[in-house]
Amino acid sequence: MSRRAFSSIPERRSYATTSAAPNIPPGTVRKTKPRQKSAVNEKIISLLEYLESTGYPEAVSSRTLQSPSSQLVMHIFEFIVRLTDPSFGIPSAKAAAEDCFLSTLRTLGYRGTMSKSLISTPGAMHAWPHILSALDWLRAESQAANEAMASQTVFSPHNRQVLSEPPLPKTVLEFFVKALREDPSGNIDPDSYIVKEFTASVEAAFGCSAGQIKSMEAEIKELEAEPTCDHLRAREESLRASIREAEAAASAARDEVDHLLVTMVDAEQVAKAASTRLAEVTSRKTAIQNTVDELEAVLASQNSKFGGLVQKHRSLVERCQQQQQRKQLLKDELQSFSIELARIEASIPPAVDKFNMLASTLANIPSAPKLPLLSYLSTFDPIKEVPVMCKNVREALKAFQASLTELEAKKAQALANVKKMEAAMDAKKSEVTRLKLRREKLSQSLTDTTNELASHKADLEKWVSETELAISEAKKTLQAKQAHCEVLAKDIEEYESGHKYYAELNRKAEESAAIAVRDTENFLKDLVVCYQFCLNS
């Protein structure tokens, strides 16, 4: 066996009761008390409980262990030893199995009574207590070794890994071992199954894959490539300046429209009054002209007549003069009306100029409604054109009010977009901060893992050196024991030769004693005969 003996484990407590006999001088007999039945039953129960707790594959009962077969004893012995050394195995040959059983017990440090004769018939009454004591001792030593090994923790889980996964240092050590087995020079292909298994183990331990880390790095780069707070603030300021300019333009346009509305209302009222007066004057002029035409026709007809119509002619002349006077009055009134109309018409060109100015102003605004330019010529009819102007101005006002409403809606939407951008910017800031913190944590975790791996590597090297030292000490101890066994064998041979010599001397002494006894008896008989002869004589 390549494993250290159980007796070399530090701070080991032995729960087994060995039946080692003290050194007895040759030729003496040591009387021992018979073993109690309860002690054997307790050992059997302890052995059964241990086999059940460790998962013994076969069914064993206390009745079977009262007188077990050699095969069962070997199988139980092999099972208990394999719990500590999985590479252990007992040969199939009976003699080799018995030798392996005996040598393994001696190697493990068992000092009780054991021989090949006891092992060959383990179910016998004289052999089974010794075999059971050896198995009970092996059970106790195995339990002690398991407790000692369980108390020594070589690897511990990382403080950031999932506890259900194997400890990360152990995973790293297994990776190094597999890598060195695969290629002692240490040149491992990154696409090999060893690297993939190690990557999967690390991802399972930390609950984070390499793809997720790359995606987070890509997100960080995207966030870094996005506009900064200064750019967003500058953009916000430019938008606010554009909104202020639009508001100023809208306010100026609103004032201009209000002024034009007031002017157009006044012009419309004046145009209506002028058109009414003009219609009245025109109708009266038409009536007077008709009357004059009738009078001229009558005068012409009367002039063509002679005679008794002179008086009538005179009266008509007087009437004509009266009508002429009336005509002159009407002309004077028409002249006054013309002057009034001219005065009224004098206020129309400024209104037309203002209308044209408004049309040119609106033409410079791309989104504003368009008004046609007017020219105040002789063909300009105020009665027709002024209502059309008012209608166009009203439509332009409505369109401008709609545009103003739309502009205000756009302004509100722009403000809402600015608020959304600010909220998104705050969210991005928090996300960037969180990702930076996570990257720092991952970097710190990687540093801690590297440091811990270095420390565990140093501990492992120390443990390997200590193990090698212990193995060398065990080898030295084994060599010393072998030398001691050789010395004991020589002593036994000397004792056996001395025993044979003393046995021969004893035999010779017994023969001499028998001869002496026989001679003594003969002498005594002769002496008795002589004594009787003397008495008789």
PDB file of C-alpha atoms in Angstrom, residues 174-387:
ATOM      1  CA  GLU A 174      -7.694  20.197 -10.809  1.00  0.00           C
ATOM      2  CA  PHE A 175      -7.260  22.359 -13.905  1.00  0.00           C
ATOM      3  CA  PHE A 176      -3.493  22.634 -13.297  1.00  0.00           C
ATOM      4  CA  VAL A 177      -3.220  18.896 -12.692  1.00  0.00           C
ATOM      5  CA  LYS A 178      -5.173  18.040 -15.864  1.00  0.00           C
ATOM      6  CA  ALA A 179      -3.154  20.563 -17.861  1.00  0.00           C
ATOM      7  CA  LEU A 180       0.148  19.093 -16.682  1.00  0.00           C
ATOM      8  CA  ARG A 181      -1.111  15.599 -17.426  1.00  0.00           C
ATOM      9  CA  GLU A 182      -2.183  16.690 -20.889  1.00  0.00           C
ATOM     10  CA  ASP A 183       1.053  18.524 -21.666  1.00  0.00           C
ATOM     11  CA  PRO A 184       3.910  18.621 -19.105  1.00  0.00           C
ATOM     12  CA  SER A 185       5.367  21.696 -20.830  1.00  0.00           C
ATOM     13  CA  GLY A 186       2.240  23.696 -19.954  1.00  0.00           C
ATOM     14  CA  ASN A 187       1.270  24.598 -23.552  1.00  0.00           C
ATOM     15  CA  ILE A 188      -2.496  24.044 -23.532  1.00  0.00           C
ATOM     16  CA  ASP A 189      -4.734  24.842 -26.476  1.00  0.00           C
ATOM     17  CA  PRO A 190      -7.344  27.462 -25.438  1.00  0.00           C
ATOM     18  CA  ASP A 191     -10.004  25.454 -27.316  1.00  0.00           C
ATOM     19  CA  SER A 192      -9.228  22.176 -25.541  1.00  0.00           C
ATOM     20  CA  TYR A 193     -11.807  20.420 -23.398  1.00  0.00           C
ATOM     21  CA  ILE A 194      -9.727  21.109 -20.259  1.00  0.00           C
ATOM     22  CA  VAL A 195     -10.014  24.870 -20.727  1.00  0.00           C
ATOM     23  CA  LYS A 196     -13.724  24.563 -21.577  1.00  0.00           C
ATOM     24  CA  GLU A 197     -14.423  22.489 -18.456  1.00  0.00           C
ATOM     25  CA  PHE A 198     -12.450  24.942 -16.306  1.00  0.00           C
ATOM     26  CA  THR A 199     -14.318  27.912 -17.824  1.00  0.00           C
ATOM     27  CA  ALA A 200     -17.669  26.199 -17.244  1.00  0.00           C
ATOM     28  CA  SER A 201     -16.726  25.441 -13.614  1.00  0.00           C
ATOM     29  CA  VAL A 202     -15.660  29.038 -12.948  1.00  0.00           C
ATOM     30  CA  GLU A 203     -18.832  30.378 -14.604  1.00  0.00           C
ATOM     31  CA  ALA A 204     -20.954  28.021 -12.502  1.00  0.00           C
ATOM     32  CA  ALA A 205     -19.049  29.031  -9.353  1.00  0.00           C
ATOM     33  CA  PHE A 206     -19.565  32.772  -9.882  1.00  0.00           C
ATOM     34  CA  GLY A 207     -22.912  32.588 -11.717  1.00  0.00           C
ATOM     35  CA  CYS A 208     -21.598  34.777 -14.522  1.00  0.00           C
ATOM     36  CA  SER A 209     -20.475  33.692 -17.997  1.00  0.00           C
ATOM     37  CA  ALA A 210     -17.759  35.152 -20.213  1.00  0.00           C
ATOM     38  CA  GLY A 211     -20.406  36.181 -22.742  1.00  0.00           C
ATOM     39  CA  GLN A 212     -22.218  38.198 -20.087  1.00  0.00           C
ATOM     40  CA  ILE A 213     -18.958  39.910 -19.115  1.00  0.00           C
ATOM     41  CA  LYS A 214     -18.280  40.749 -22.793  1.00  0.00           C
ATOM     42  CA  SER A 215     -21.827  42.050 -23.230  1.00  0.00           C
ATOM     43  CA  MET A 216     -21.428  44.236 -20.140  1.00  0.00           C
ATOM     44  CA  GLU A 217     -18.129  45.578 -21.507  1.00  0.00           C
ATOM     45  CA  ALA A 218     -19.853  46.300 -24.844  1.00  0.00           C
ATOM     46  CA  GLU A 219     -22.653  48.107 -22.998  1.00  0.00           C
ATOM     47  CA  ILE A 220     -20.068  50.138 -21.095  1.00  0.00           C
ATOM     48  CA  LYS A 221     -18.366  51.076 -24.382  1.00  0.00           C
ATOM     49  CA  GLU A 222     -21.731  52.045 -25.887  1.00  0.00           C
ATOM     50  CA  LEU A 223     -22.533  54.144 -22.853  1.00  0.00           C
ATOM     51  CA  GLU A 224     -19.117  55.776 -23.062  1.00  0.00           C
ATOM     52  CA  ALA A 225     -19.698  56.463 -26.792  1.00  0.00           C
ATOM     53  CA  GLU A 226     -23.065  58.102 -26.113  1.00  0.00           C
ATOM     54  CA  PRO A 227     -23.252  61.910 -25.694  1.00  0.00           C
ATOM     55  CA  THR A 228     -22.039  63.148 -22.370  1.00  0.00           C
ATOM     56  CA  CYS A 229     -23.916  65.375 -19.968  1.00  0.00           C
ATOM     57  CA  ASP A 230     -22.182  68.482 -21.354  1.00  0.00           C
ATOM     58  CA  HIS A 231     -23.253  67.615 -24.897  1.00  0.00           C
ATOM     59  CA  LEU A 232     -26.809  67.000 -23.758  1.00  0.00           C
ATOM     60  CA  ARG A 233     -26.823  70.252 -21.799  1.00  0.00           C
ATOM     61  CA  ALA A 234     -25.486  72.162 -24.837  1.00  0.00           C
ATOM     62  CA  ARG A 235     -28.138  70.534 -26.992  1.00  0.00           C
ATOM     63  CA  GLU A 236     -30.758  71.429 -24.416  1.00  0.00           C
ATOM     64  CA  GLU A 237     -29.537  75.047 -24.370  1.00  0.00           C
ATOM     65  CA  SER A 238     -29.679  75.216 -28.174  1.00  0.00           C
ATOM     66  CA  LEU A 239     -33.214  73.801 -28.131  1.00  0.00           C
ATOM     67  CA  ARG A 240     -34.227  76.274 -25.448  1.00  0.00           C
ATOM     68  CA  ALA A 241     -32.695  79.139 -27.494  1.00  0.00           C
ATOM     69  CA  SER A 242     -34.589  77.951 -30.588  1.00  0.00           C
ATOM     70  CA  ILE A 243     -37.781  77.797 -28.535  1.00  0.00           C
ATOM     71  CA  ARG A 244     -37.172  81.321 -27.206  1.00  0.00           C
ATOM     72  CA  GLU A 245     -36.556  82.625 -30.734  1.00  0.00           C
ATOM     73  CA  ALA A 246     -39.706  80.890 -31.950  1.00  0.00           C
ATOM     74  CA  GLU A 247     -41.651  82.363 -29.040  1.00  0.00           C
ATOM     75  CA  ALA A 248     -40.285  85.849 -29.805  1.00  0.00           C
ATOM     76  CA  ALA A 249     -41.166  85.471 -33.500  1.00  0.00           C
ATOM     77  CA  ALA A 250     -44.604  84.169 -32.575  1.00  0.00           C
ATOM     78  CA  SER A 251     -45.150  87.098 -30.180  1.00  0.00           C
ATOM     79  CA  ALA A 252     -44.070  89.625 -32.820  1.00  0.00           C
ATOM     80  CA  ALA A 253     -46.275  87.967 -35.426  1.00  0.00           C
ATOM     81  CA  ARG A 254     -49.157  87.917 -32.940  1.00  0.00           C
ATOM     82  CA  ASP A 255     -48.741  91.656 -32.273  1.00  0.00           C
ATOM     83  CA  GLU A 256     -48.560  92.375 -35.994  1.00  0.00           C
ATOM     84  CA  VAL A 257     -51.662  90.292 -36.615  1.00  0.00           C
ATOM     85  CA  ASP A 258     -53.532  92.090 -33.839  1.00  0.00           C
ATOM     86  CA  HIS A 259     -52.531  95.465 -35.306  1.00  0.00           C
ATOM     87  CA  LEU A 260     -53.561  94.329 -38.778  1.00  0.00           C
ATOM     88  CA  LEU A 261     -56.853  93.053 -37.424  1.00  0.00           C
ATOM     89  CA  VAL A 262     -57.599  96.424 -35.839  1.00  0.00           C
ATOM     90  CA  THR A 263     -56.558  98.243 -39.012  1.00  0.00           C
ATOM     91  CA  MET A 264     -58.547  95.901 -41.235  1.00  0.00           C
ATOM     92  CA  VAL A 265     -61.644  96.273 -39.058  1.00  0.00           C
ATOM     93  CA  ASP A 266     -61.419 100.070 -39.319  1.00  0.00           C
ATOM     94  CA  ALA A 267     -60.747  99.875 -43.049  1.00  0.00           C
ATOM     95  CA  GLU A 268     -63.638  97.484 -43.499  1.00  0.00           C
ATOM     96  CA  GLN A 269     -66.015  99.839 -41.692  1.00  0.00           C
ATOM     97  CA  VAL A 270     -64.811 102.830 -43.728  1.00  0.00           C
ATOM     98  CA  ALA A 271     -65.065 100.799 -46.939  1.00  0.00           C
ATOM     99  CA  LYS A 272     -68.599  99.738 -46.093  1.00  0.00           C
ATOM    100  CA  ALA A 273     -69.670 103.355 -45.394  1.00  0.00           C
ATOM    101  CA  ALA A 274     -67.946 104.590 -48.543  1.00  0.00           C
ATOM    102  CA  SER A 275     -69.502 101.868 -50.653  1.00  0.00           C
ATOM    103  CA  THR A 276     -72.931 102.738 -49.245  1.00  0.00           C
ATOM    104  CA  ARG A 277     -72.498 106.486 -49.961  1.00  0.00           C
ATOM    105  CA  LEU A 278     -71.087 105.725 -53.383  1.00  0.00           C
ATOM    106  CA  ALA A 279     -74.039 103.524 -54.218  1.00  0.00           C
ATOM    107  CA  GLU A 280     -76.456 106.253 -53.125  1.00  0.00           C
ATOM    108  CA  VAL A 281     -74.647 108.963 -55.126  1.00  0.00           C
ATOM    109  CA  THR A 282     -74.449 106.715 -58.154  1.00  0.00           C
ATOM    110  CA  SER A 283     -78.172 105.963 -58.002  1.00  0.00           C
ATOM    111  CA  ARG A 284     -79.033 109.643 -57.604  1.00  0.00           C
ATOM    112  CA  LYS A 285     -76.704 110.597 -60.445  1.00  0.00           C
ATOM    113  CA  THR A 286     -78.348 108.005 -62.627  1.00  0.00           C
ATOM    114  CA  ALA A 287     -81.811 109.335 -61.768  1.00  0.00           C
ATOM    115  CA  ILE A 288     -80.742 112.946 -62.468  1.00  0.00           C
ATOM    116  CA  GLN A 289     -79.127 111.951 -65.722  1.00  0.00           C
ATOM    117  CA  ASN A 290     -82.314 110.195 -66.757  1.00  0.00           C
ATOM    118  CA  THR A 291     -84.349 113.281 -65.884  1.00  0.00           C
ATOM    119  CA  VAL A 292     -81.977 115.539 -67.837  1.00  0.00           C
ATOM    120  CA  ASP A 293     -82.201 113.229 -70.788  1.00  0.00           C
ATOM    121  CA  GLU A 294     -85.965 113.306 -70.615  1.00  0.00           C
ATOM    122  CA  LEU A 295     -85.961 117.102 -70.382  1.00  0.00           C
ATOM    123  CA  GLU A 296     -83.617 117.433 -73.294  1.00  0.00           C
ATOM    124  CA  ALA A 297     -85.816 115.095 -75.276  1.00  0.00           C
ATOM    125  CA  VAL A 298     -88.867 117.115 -74.346  1.00  0.00           C
ATOM    126  CA  LEU A 299     -87.031 120.365 -75.181  1.00  0.00           C
ATOM    127  CA  ALA A 300     -86.040 119.017 -78.513  1.00  0.00           C
ATOM    128  CA  SER A 301     -89.607 117.931 -79.223  1.00  0.00           C
ATOM    129  CA  GLN A 302     -90.909 121.292 -78.108  1.00  0.00           C
ATOM    130  CA  ASN A 303     -88.399 123.176 -80.177  1.00  0.00           C
ATOM    131  CA  SER A 304     -89.633 121.296 -83.172  1.00  0.00           C
ATOM    132  CA  LYS A 305     -93.090 122.557 -82.560  1.00  0.00           C
ATOM    133  CA  PHE A 306     -94.208 126.067 -83.176  1.00  0.00           C
ATOM    134  CA  GLY A 307     -97.247 127.872 -82.294  1.00  0.00           C
ATOM    135  CA  GLY A 308     -99.123 127.517 -79.126  1.00  0.00           C
ATOM    136  CA  LEU A 309     -96.396 125.783 -77.420  1.00  0.00           C
ATOM    137  CA  VAL A 310     -94.224 128.887 -76.880  1.00  0.00           C
ATOM    138  CA  GLN A 311     -95.754 129.457 -73.518  1.00  0.00           C
ATOM    139  CA  LYS A 312     -95.278 125.925 -72.743  1.00  0.00           C
ATOM    140  CA  HIS A 313     -91.755 126.342 -74.058  1.00  0.00           C
ATOM    141  CA  ARG A 314     -91.112 129.185 -71.746  1.00  0.00           C
ATOM    142  CA  SER A 315     -92.496 127.314 -68.863  1.00  0.00           C
ATOM    143  CA  LEU A 316     -90.422 124.453 -69.862  1.00  0.00           C
ATOM    144  CA  VAL A 317     -87.421 126.760 -70.210  1.00  0.00           C
ATOM    145  CA  GLU A 318     -88.019 127.981 -66.724  1.00  0.00           C
ATOM    146  CA  ARG A 319     -88.519 124.489 -65.614  1.00  0.00           C
ATOM    147  CA  CYS A 320     -85.360 123.573 -67.431  1.00  0.00           C
ATOM    148  CA  GLN A 321     -83.512 126.352 -65.734  1.00  0.00           C
ATOM    149  CA  GLN A 322     -84.851 125.135 -62.470  1.00  0.00           C
ATOM    150  CA  GLN A 323     -83.779 121.644 -63.368  1.00  0.00           C
ATOM    151  CA  GLN A 324     -80.390 122.984 -64.409  1.00  0.00           C
ATOM    152  CA  GLN A 325     -80.104 124.733 -61.120  1.00  0.00           C
ATOM    153  CA  ARG A 326     -81.124 121.518 -59.471  1.00  0.00           C
ATOM    154  CA  LYS A 327     -78.641 119.743 -61.692  1.00  0.00           C
ATOM    155  CA  GLN A 328     -75.972 122.171 -60.606  1.00  0.00           C
ATOM    156  CA  LEU A 329     -76.911 121.501 -57.031  1.00  0.00           C
ATOM    157  CA  LEU A 330     -76.741 117.812 -57.697  1.00  0.00           C
ATOM    158  CA  LYS A 331     -73.368 118.291 -59.387  1.00  0.00           C
ATOM    159  CA  ASP A 332     -72.175 120.244 -56.403  1.00  0.00           C
ATOM    160  CA  GLU A 333     -73.466 117.491 -54.131  1.00  0.00           C
ATOM    161  CA  LEU A 334     -71.862 114.916 -56.418  1.00  0.00           C
ATOM    162  CA  GLN A 335     -68.643 116.895 -56.231  1.00  0.00           C
ATOM    163  CA  SER A 336     -68.853 116.869 -52.464  1.00  0.00           C
ATOM    164  CA  PHE A 337     -69.577 113.170 -52.566  1.00  0.00           C
ATOM    165  CA  SER A 338     -66.617 112.681 -54.898  1.00  0.00           C
ATOM    166  CA  ILE A 339     -64.428 114.624 -52.499  1.00  0.00           C
ATOM    167  CA  GLU A 340     -65.707 112.479 -49.642  1.00  0.00           C
ATOM    168  CA  LEU A 341     -65.120 109.357 -51.704  1.00  0.00           C
ATOM    169  CA  ALA A 342     -61.631 110.560 -52.561  1.00  0.00           C
ATOM    170  CA  ARG A 343     -61.028 111.173 -48.899  1.00  0.00           C
ATOM    171  CA  ILE A 344     -62.298 107.681 -48.151  1.00  0.00           C
ATOM    172  CA  GLU A 345     -60.243 106.221 -50.962  1.00  0.00           C
ATOM    173  CA  ALA A 346     -57.189 108.047 -49.619  1.00  0.00           C
ATOM    174  CA  SER A 347     -57.256 105.765 -46.545  1.00  0.00           C
ATOM    175  CA  ILE A 348     -57.323 102.603 -48.693  1.00  0.00           C
ATOM    176  CA  PRO A 349     -53.741 102.789 -50.105  1.00  0.00           C
ATOM    177  CA  PRO A 350     -52.113 102.727 -46.617  1.00  0.00           C
ATOM    178  CA  ALA A 351     -54.235  99.725 -45.774  1.00  0.00           C
ATOM    179  CA  VAL A 352     -53.200  98.088 -49.041  1.00  0.00           C
ATOM    180  CA  ASP A 353     -49.558  98.912 -48.287  1.00  0.00           C
ATOM    181  CA  LYS A 354     -49.860  97.392 -44.843  1.00  0.00           C
ATOM    182  CA  PHE A 355     -51.557  94.367 -46.410  1.00  0.00           C
ATOM    183  CA  ASN A 356     -48.663  94.019 -48.870  1.00  0.00           C
ATOM    184  CA  MET A 357     -46.157  94.411 -46.006  1.00  0.00           C
ATOM    185  CA  LEU A 358     -47.967  91.656 -44.114  1.00  0.00           C
ATOM    186  CA  ALA A 359     -47.925  89.469 -47.244  1.00  0.00           C
ATOM    187  CA  SER A 360     -44.166  90.016 -47.708  1.00  0.00           C
ATOM    188  CA  THR A 361     -43.547  89.338 -43.998  1.00  0.00           C
ATOM    189  CA  LEU A 362     -45.506  86.106 -44.162  1.00  0.00           C
ATOM    190  CA  ALA A 363     -43.691  85.140 -47.366  1.00  0.00           C
ATOM    191  CA  ASN A 364     -40.389  85.167 -45.442  1.00  0.00           C
ATOM    192  CA  ILE A 365     -41.783  82.677 -42.924  1.00  0.00           C
ATOM    193  CA  PRO A 366     -41.750  79.175 -44.494  1.00  0.00           C
ATOM    194  CA  SER A 367     -44.549  77.713 -42.409  1.00  0.00           C
ATOM    195  CA  ALA A 368     -46.793  80.843 -42.500  1.00  0.00           C
ATOM    196  CA  PRO A 369     -49.797  81.154 -44.874  1.00  0.00           C
ATOM    197  CA  LYS A 370     -49.268  83.154 -48.080  1.00  0.00           C
ATOM    198  CA  LEU A 371     -51.196  86.326 -49.038  1.00  0.00           C
ATOM    199  CA  PRO A 372     -51.357  87.763 -52.588  1.00  0.00           C
ATOM    200  CA  LEU A 373     -49.771  91.150 -53.204  1.00  0.00           C
ATOM    201  CA  LEU A 374     -52.169  93.918 -54.313  1.00  0.00           C
ATOM    202  CA  SER A 375     -51.503  96.945 -56.532  1.00  0.00           C
ATOM    203  CA  TYR A 376     -53.578 100.129 -56.115  1.00  0.00           C
ATOM    204  CA  LEU A 377     -54.255 100.982 -59.734  1.00  0.00           C
ATOM    205  CA  SER A 378     -57.175 102.551 -61.572  1.00  0.00           C
ATOM    206  CA  THR A 379     -58.696  99.108 -61.912  1.00  0.00           C
ATOM    207  CA  PHE A 380     -58.732  98.665 -58.148  1.00  0.00           C
ATOM    208  CA  ASP A 381     -62.283  98.365 -56.924  1.00  0.00           C
ATOM    209  CA  PRO A 382     -62.426  98.983 -53.169  1.00  0.00           C
ATOM    210  CA  ILE A 383     -65.919  97.594 -52.927  1.00  0.00           C
ATOM    211  CA  LYS A 384     -64.793  94.213 -54.224  1.00  0.00           C
ATOM    212  CA  GLU A 385     -61.171  94.131 -53.151  1.00  0.00           C
ATOM    213  CA  VAL A 386     -61.499  95.286 -49.529  1.00  0.00           C
ATOM    214  CA  PRO A 387     -63.813  92.405 -48.469  1.00  0.00           C
TER     215      PRO A 387
END
